[in-house]
mmCIF file with all atom_site columns, C-alpha atoms in Angstrom:
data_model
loop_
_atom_site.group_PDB
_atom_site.id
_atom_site.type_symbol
_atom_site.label_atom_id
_atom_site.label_alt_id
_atom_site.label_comp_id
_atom_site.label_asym_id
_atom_site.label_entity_id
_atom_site.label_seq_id
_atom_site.pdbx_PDB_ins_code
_atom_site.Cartn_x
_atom_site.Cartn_y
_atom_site.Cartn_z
_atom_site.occupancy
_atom_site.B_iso_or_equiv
_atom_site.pdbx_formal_charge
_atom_site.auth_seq_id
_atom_site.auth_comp_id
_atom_site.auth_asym_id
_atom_site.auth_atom_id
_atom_site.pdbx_PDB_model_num
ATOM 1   C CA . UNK A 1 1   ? -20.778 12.355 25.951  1.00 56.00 ? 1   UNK A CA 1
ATOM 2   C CA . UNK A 1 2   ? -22.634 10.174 28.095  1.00 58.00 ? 2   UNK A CA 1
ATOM 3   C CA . UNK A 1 3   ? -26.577 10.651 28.191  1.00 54.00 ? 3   UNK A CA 1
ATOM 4   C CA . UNK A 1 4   ? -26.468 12.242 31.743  1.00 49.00 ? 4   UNK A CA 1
ATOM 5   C CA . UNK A 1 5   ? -24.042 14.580 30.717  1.00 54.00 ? 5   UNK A CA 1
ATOM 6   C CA . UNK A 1 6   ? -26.354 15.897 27.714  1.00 50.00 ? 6   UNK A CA 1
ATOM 7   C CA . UNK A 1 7   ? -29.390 16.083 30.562  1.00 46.00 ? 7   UNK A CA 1
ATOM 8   C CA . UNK A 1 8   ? -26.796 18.467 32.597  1.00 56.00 ? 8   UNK A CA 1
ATOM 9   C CA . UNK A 1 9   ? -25.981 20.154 29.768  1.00 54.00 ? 9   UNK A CA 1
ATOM 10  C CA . UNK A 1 10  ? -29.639 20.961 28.539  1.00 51.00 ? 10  UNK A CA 1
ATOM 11  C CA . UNK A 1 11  ? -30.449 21.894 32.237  1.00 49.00 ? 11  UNK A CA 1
ATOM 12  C CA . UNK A 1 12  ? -27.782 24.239 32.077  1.00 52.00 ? 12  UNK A CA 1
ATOM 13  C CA . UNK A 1 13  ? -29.417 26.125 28.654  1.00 51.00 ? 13  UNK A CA 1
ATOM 14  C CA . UNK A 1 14  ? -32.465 26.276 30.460  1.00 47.00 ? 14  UNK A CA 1
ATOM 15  C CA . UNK A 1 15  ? -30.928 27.666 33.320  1.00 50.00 ? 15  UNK A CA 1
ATOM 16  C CA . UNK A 1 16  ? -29.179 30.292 31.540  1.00 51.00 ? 16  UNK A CA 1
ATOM 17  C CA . UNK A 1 17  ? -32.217 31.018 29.060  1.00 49.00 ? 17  UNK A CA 1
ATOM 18  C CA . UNK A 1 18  ? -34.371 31.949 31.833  1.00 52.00 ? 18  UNK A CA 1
ATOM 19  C CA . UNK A 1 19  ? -33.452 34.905 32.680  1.00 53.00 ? 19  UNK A CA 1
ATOM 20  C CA . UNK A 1 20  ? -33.191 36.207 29.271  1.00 53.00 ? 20  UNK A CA 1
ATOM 21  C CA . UNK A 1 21  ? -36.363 36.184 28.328  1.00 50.00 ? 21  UNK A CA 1
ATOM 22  C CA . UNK A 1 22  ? -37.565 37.263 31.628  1.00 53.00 ? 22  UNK A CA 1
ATOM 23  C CA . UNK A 1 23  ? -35.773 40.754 31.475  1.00 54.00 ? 23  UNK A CA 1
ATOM 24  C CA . UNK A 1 24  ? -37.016 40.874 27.553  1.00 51.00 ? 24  UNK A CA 1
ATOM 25  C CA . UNK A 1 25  ? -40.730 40.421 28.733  1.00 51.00 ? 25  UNK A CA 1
ATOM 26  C CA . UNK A 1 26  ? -40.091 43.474 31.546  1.00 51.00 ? 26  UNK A CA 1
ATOM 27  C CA . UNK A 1 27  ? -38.970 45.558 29.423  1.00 50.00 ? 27  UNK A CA 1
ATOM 28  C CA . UNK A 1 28  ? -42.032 44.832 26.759  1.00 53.00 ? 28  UNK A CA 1
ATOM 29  C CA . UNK A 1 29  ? -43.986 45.301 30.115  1.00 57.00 ? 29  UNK A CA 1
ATOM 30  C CA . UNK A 1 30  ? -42.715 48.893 31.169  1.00 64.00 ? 30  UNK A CA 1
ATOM 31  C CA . UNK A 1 31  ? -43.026 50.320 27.764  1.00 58.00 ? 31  UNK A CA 1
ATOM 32  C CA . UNK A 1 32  ? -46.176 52.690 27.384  1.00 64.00 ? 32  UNK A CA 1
ATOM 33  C CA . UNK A 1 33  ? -48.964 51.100 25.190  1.00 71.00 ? 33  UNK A CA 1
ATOM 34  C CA . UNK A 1 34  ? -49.136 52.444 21.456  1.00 81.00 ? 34  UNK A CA 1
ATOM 35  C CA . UNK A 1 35  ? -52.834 53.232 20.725  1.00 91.00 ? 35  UNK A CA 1
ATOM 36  C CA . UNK A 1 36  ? -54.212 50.860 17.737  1.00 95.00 ? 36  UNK A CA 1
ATOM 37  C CA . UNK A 1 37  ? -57.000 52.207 16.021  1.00 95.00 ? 37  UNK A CA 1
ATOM 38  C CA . UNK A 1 38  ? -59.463 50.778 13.240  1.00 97.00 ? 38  UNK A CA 1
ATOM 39  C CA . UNK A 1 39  ? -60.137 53.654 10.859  1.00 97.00 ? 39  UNK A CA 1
ATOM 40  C CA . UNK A 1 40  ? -62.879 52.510 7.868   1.00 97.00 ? 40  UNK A CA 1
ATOM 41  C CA . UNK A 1 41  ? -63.480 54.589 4.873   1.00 96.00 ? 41  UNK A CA 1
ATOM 42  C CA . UNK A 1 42  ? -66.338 54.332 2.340   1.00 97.00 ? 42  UNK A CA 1
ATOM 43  C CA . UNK A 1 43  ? -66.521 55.899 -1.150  1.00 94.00 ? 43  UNK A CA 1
ATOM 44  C CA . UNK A 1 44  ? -69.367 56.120 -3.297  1.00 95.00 ? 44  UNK A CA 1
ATOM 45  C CA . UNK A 1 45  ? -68.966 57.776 -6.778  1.00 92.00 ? 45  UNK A CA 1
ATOM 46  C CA . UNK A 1 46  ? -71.229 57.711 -9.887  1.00 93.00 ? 46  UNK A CA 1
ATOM 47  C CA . UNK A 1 47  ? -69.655 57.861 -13.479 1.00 92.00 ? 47  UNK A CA 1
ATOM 48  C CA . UNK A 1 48  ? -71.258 58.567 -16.667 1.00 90.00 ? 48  UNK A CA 1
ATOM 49  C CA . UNK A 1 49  ? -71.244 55.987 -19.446 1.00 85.00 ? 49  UNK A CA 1
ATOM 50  C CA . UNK A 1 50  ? -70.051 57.240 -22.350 1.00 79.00 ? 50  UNK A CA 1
ATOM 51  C CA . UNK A 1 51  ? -71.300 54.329 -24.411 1.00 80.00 ? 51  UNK A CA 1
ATOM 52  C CA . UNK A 1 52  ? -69.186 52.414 -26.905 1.00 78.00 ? 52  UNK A CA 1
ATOM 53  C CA . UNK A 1 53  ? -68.240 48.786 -27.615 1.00 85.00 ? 53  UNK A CA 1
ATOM 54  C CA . UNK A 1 54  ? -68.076 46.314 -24.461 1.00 87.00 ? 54  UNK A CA 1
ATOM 55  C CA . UNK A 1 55  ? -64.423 46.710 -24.614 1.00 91.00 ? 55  UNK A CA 1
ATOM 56  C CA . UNK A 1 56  ? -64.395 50.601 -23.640 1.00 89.00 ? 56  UNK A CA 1
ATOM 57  C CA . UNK A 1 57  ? -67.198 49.312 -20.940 1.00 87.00 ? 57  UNK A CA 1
ATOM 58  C CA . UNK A 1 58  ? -64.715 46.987 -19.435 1.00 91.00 ? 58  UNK A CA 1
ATOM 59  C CA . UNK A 1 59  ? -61.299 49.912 -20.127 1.00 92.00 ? 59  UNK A CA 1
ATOM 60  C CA . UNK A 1 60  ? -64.084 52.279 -17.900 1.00 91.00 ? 60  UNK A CA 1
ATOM 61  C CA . UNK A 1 61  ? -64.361 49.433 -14.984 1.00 91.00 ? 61  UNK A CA 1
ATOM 62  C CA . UNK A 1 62  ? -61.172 48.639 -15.097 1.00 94.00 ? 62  UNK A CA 1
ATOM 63  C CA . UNK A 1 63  ? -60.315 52.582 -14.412 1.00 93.00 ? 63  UNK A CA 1
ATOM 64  C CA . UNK A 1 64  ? -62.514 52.486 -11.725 1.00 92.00 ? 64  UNK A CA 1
ATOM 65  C CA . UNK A 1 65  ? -61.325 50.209 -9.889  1.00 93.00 ? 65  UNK A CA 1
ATOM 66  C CA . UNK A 1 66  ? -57.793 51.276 -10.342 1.00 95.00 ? 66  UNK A CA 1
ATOM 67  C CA . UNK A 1 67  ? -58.777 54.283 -9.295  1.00 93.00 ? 67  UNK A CA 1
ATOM 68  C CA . UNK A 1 68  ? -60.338 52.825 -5.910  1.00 94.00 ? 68  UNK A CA 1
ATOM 69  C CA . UNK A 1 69  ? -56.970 51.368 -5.247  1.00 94.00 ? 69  UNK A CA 1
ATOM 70  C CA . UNK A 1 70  ? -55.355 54.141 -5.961  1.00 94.00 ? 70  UNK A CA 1
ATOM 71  C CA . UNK A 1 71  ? -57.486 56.048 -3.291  1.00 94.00 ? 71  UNK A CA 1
ATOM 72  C CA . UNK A 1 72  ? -56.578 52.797 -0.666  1.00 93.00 ? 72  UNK A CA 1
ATOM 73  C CA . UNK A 1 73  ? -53.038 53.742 -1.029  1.00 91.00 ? 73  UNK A CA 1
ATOM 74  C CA . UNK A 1 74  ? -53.437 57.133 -0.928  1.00 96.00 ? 74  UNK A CA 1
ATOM 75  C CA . UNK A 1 75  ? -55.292 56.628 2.412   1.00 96.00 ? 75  UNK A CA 1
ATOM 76  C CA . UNK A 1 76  ? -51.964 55.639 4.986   1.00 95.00 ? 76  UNK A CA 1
ATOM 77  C CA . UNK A 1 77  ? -50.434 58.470 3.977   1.00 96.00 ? 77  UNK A CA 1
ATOM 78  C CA . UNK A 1 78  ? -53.050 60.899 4.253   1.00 97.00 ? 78  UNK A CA 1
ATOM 79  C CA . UNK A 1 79  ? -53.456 59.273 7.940   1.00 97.00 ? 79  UNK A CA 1
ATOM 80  C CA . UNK A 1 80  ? -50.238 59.533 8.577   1.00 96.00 ? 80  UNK A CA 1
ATOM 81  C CA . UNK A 1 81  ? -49.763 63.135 7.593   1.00 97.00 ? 81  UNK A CA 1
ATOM 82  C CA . UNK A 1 82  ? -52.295 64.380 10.778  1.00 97.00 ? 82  UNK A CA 1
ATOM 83  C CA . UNK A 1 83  ? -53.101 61.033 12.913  1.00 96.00 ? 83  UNK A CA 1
ATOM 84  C CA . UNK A 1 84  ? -51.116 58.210 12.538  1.00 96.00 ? 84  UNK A CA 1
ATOM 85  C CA . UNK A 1 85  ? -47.506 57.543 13.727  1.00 96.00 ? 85  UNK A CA 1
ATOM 86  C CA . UNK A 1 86  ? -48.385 53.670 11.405  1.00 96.00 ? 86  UNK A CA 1
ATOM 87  C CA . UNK A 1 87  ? -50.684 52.499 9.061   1.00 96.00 ? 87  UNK A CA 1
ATOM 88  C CA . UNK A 1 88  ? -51.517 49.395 7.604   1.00 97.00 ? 88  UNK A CA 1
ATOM 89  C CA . UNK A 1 89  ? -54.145 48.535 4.970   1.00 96.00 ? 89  UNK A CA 1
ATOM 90  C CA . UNK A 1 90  ? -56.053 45.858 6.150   1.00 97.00 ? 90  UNK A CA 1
ATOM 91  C CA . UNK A 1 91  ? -58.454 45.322 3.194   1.00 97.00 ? 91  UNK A CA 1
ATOM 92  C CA . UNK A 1 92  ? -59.841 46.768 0.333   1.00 96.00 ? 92  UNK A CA 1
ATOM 93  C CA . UNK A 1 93  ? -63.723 46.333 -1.468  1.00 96.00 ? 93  UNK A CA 1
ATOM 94  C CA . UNK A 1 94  ? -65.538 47.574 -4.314  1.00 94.00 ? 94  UNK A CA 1
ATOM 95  C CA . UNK A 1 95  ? -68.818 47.125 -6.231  1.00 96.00 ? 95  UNK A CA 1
ATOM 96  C CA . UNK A 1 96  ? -69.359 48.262 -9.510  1.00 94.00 ? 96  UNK A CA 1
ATOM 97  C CA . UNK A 1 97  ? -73.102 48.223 -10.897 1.00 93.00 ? 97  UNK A CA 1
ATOM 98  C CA . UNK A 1 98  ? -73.937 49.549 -14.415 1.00 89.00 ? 98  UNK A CA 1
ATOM 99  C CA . UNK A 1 99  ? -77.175 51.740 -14.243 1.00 86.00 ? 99  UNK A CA 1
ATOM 100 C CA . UNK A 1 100 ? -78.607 51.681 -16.870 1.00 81.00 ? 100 UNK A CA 1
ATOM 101 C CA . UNK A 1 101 ? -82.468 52.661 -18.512 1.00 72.00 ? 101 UNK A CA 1
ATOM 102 C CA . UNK A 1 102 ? -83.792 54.137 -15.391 1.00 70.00 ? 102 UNK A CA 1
ATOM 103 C CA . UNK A 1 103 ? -85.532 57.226 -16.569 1.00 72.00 ? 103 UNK A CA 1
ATOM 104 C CA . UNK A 1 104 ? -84.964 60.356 -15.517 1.00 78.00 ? 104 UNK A CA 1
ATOM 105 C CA . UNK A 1 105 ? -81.041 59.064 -14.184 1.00 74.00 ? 105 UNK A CA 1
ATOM 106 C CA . UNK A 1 106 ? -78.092 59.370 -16.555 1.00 84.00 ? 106 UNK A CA 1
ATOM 107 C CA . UNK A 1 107 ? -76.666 55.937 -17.663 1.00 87.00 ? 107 UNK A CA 1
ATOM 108 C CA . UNK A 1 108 ? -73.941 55.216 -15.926 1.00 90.00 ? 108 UNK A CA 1
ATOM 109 C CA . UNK A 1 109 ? -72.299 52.771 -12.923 1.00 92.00 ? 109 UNK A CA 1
ATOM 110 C CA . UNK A 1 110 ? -72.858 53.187 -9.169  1.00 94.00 ? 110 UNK A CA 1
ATOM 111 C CA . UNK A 1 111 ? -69.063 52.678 -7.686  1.00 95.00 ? 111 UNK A CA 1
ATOM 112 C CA . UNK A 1 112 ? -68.597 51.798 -3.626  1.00 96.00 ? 112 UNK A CA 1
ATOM 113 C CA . UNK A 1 113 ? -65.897 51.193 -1.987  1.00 95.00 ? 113 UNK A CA 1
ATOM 114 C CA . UNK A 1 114 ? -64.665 50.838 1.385   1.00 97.00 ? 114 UNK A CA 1
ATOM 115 C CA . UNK A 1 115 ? -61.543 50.667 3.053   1.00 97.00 ? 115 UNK A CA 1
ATOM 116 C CA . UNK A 1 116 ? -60.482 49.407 6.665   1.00 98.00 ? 116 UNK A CA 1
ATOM 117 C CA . UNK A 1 117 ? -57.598 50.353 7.904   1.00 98.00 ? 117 UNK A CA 1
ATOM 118 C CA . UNK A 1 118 ? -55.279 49.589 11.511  1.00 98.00 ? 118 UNK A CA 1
ATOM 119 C CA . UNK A 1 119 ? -53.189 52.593 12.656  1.00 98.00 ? 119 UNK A CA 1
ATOM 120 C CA . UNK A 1 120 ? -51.210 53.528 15.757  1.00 97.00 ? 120 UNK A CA 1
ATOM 121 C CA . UNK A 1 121 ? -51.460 56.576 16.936  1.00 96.00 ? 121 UNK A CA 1
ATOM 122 C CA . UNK A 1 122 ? -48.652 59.739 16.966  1.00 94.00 ? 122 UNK A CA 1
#
């Protein structure tokens, strides 16, 4: 094939391509907008130290924050049961701090969390 024919060839494509993703982009167009919300969720929970070793400190923390995610993923499909026709978790924090001498309060850690999350409306 000689290089003019490859130039008629690829003008061709283009040609033909065109109105392709023309009609794709109208019909995008003329579909009604879905309604994308933010939703944002914070938790804040106190639990009791029950003292021990360092290593049942860090089993209790570690509980905790499974126990955060656990709530995250929990979240989408409580949203979905009365909002949201989708949900997607878009992130996920948490803070543990150990309380801990601070008369008349019970020993413990302060847990927050907070979770942000994108759905689309039913």
């Amino acid at each position: 094939m000689r290089p003019f024919q490859y130039l008629i060839a690829g003008a061709a494509g283009l040609l033909l391509v065109g109105p392709a993703v023309a009609q794709r982009v109208g019909a995008e167009h003329n579909a009604p907008p879905q309604q994308s919300v933010q939703v944002q969720t914070n938790i804040s929970l106190f639990v009791e130290d029950v003292g021990g070793t360092s290593e049942d400190a860090e089993k209790l923390r570690y509980q905790i924050r499974r126990r955060i995610y656990e709530m995250a993923a929990h979240e989408c499909d409580l949203l979905r049961e009365v909002i949201a026709k989708d949900c997607r978790l878009e992130t996920v924090t948490s803070n543990i701090r150990q309380r801990s001498g601070q008369r008349p309060q019970q020993d413990g850690y302060d847990i927050n969390g907070s979770l942000r999350l994108q759905i689309t409306l039913k």
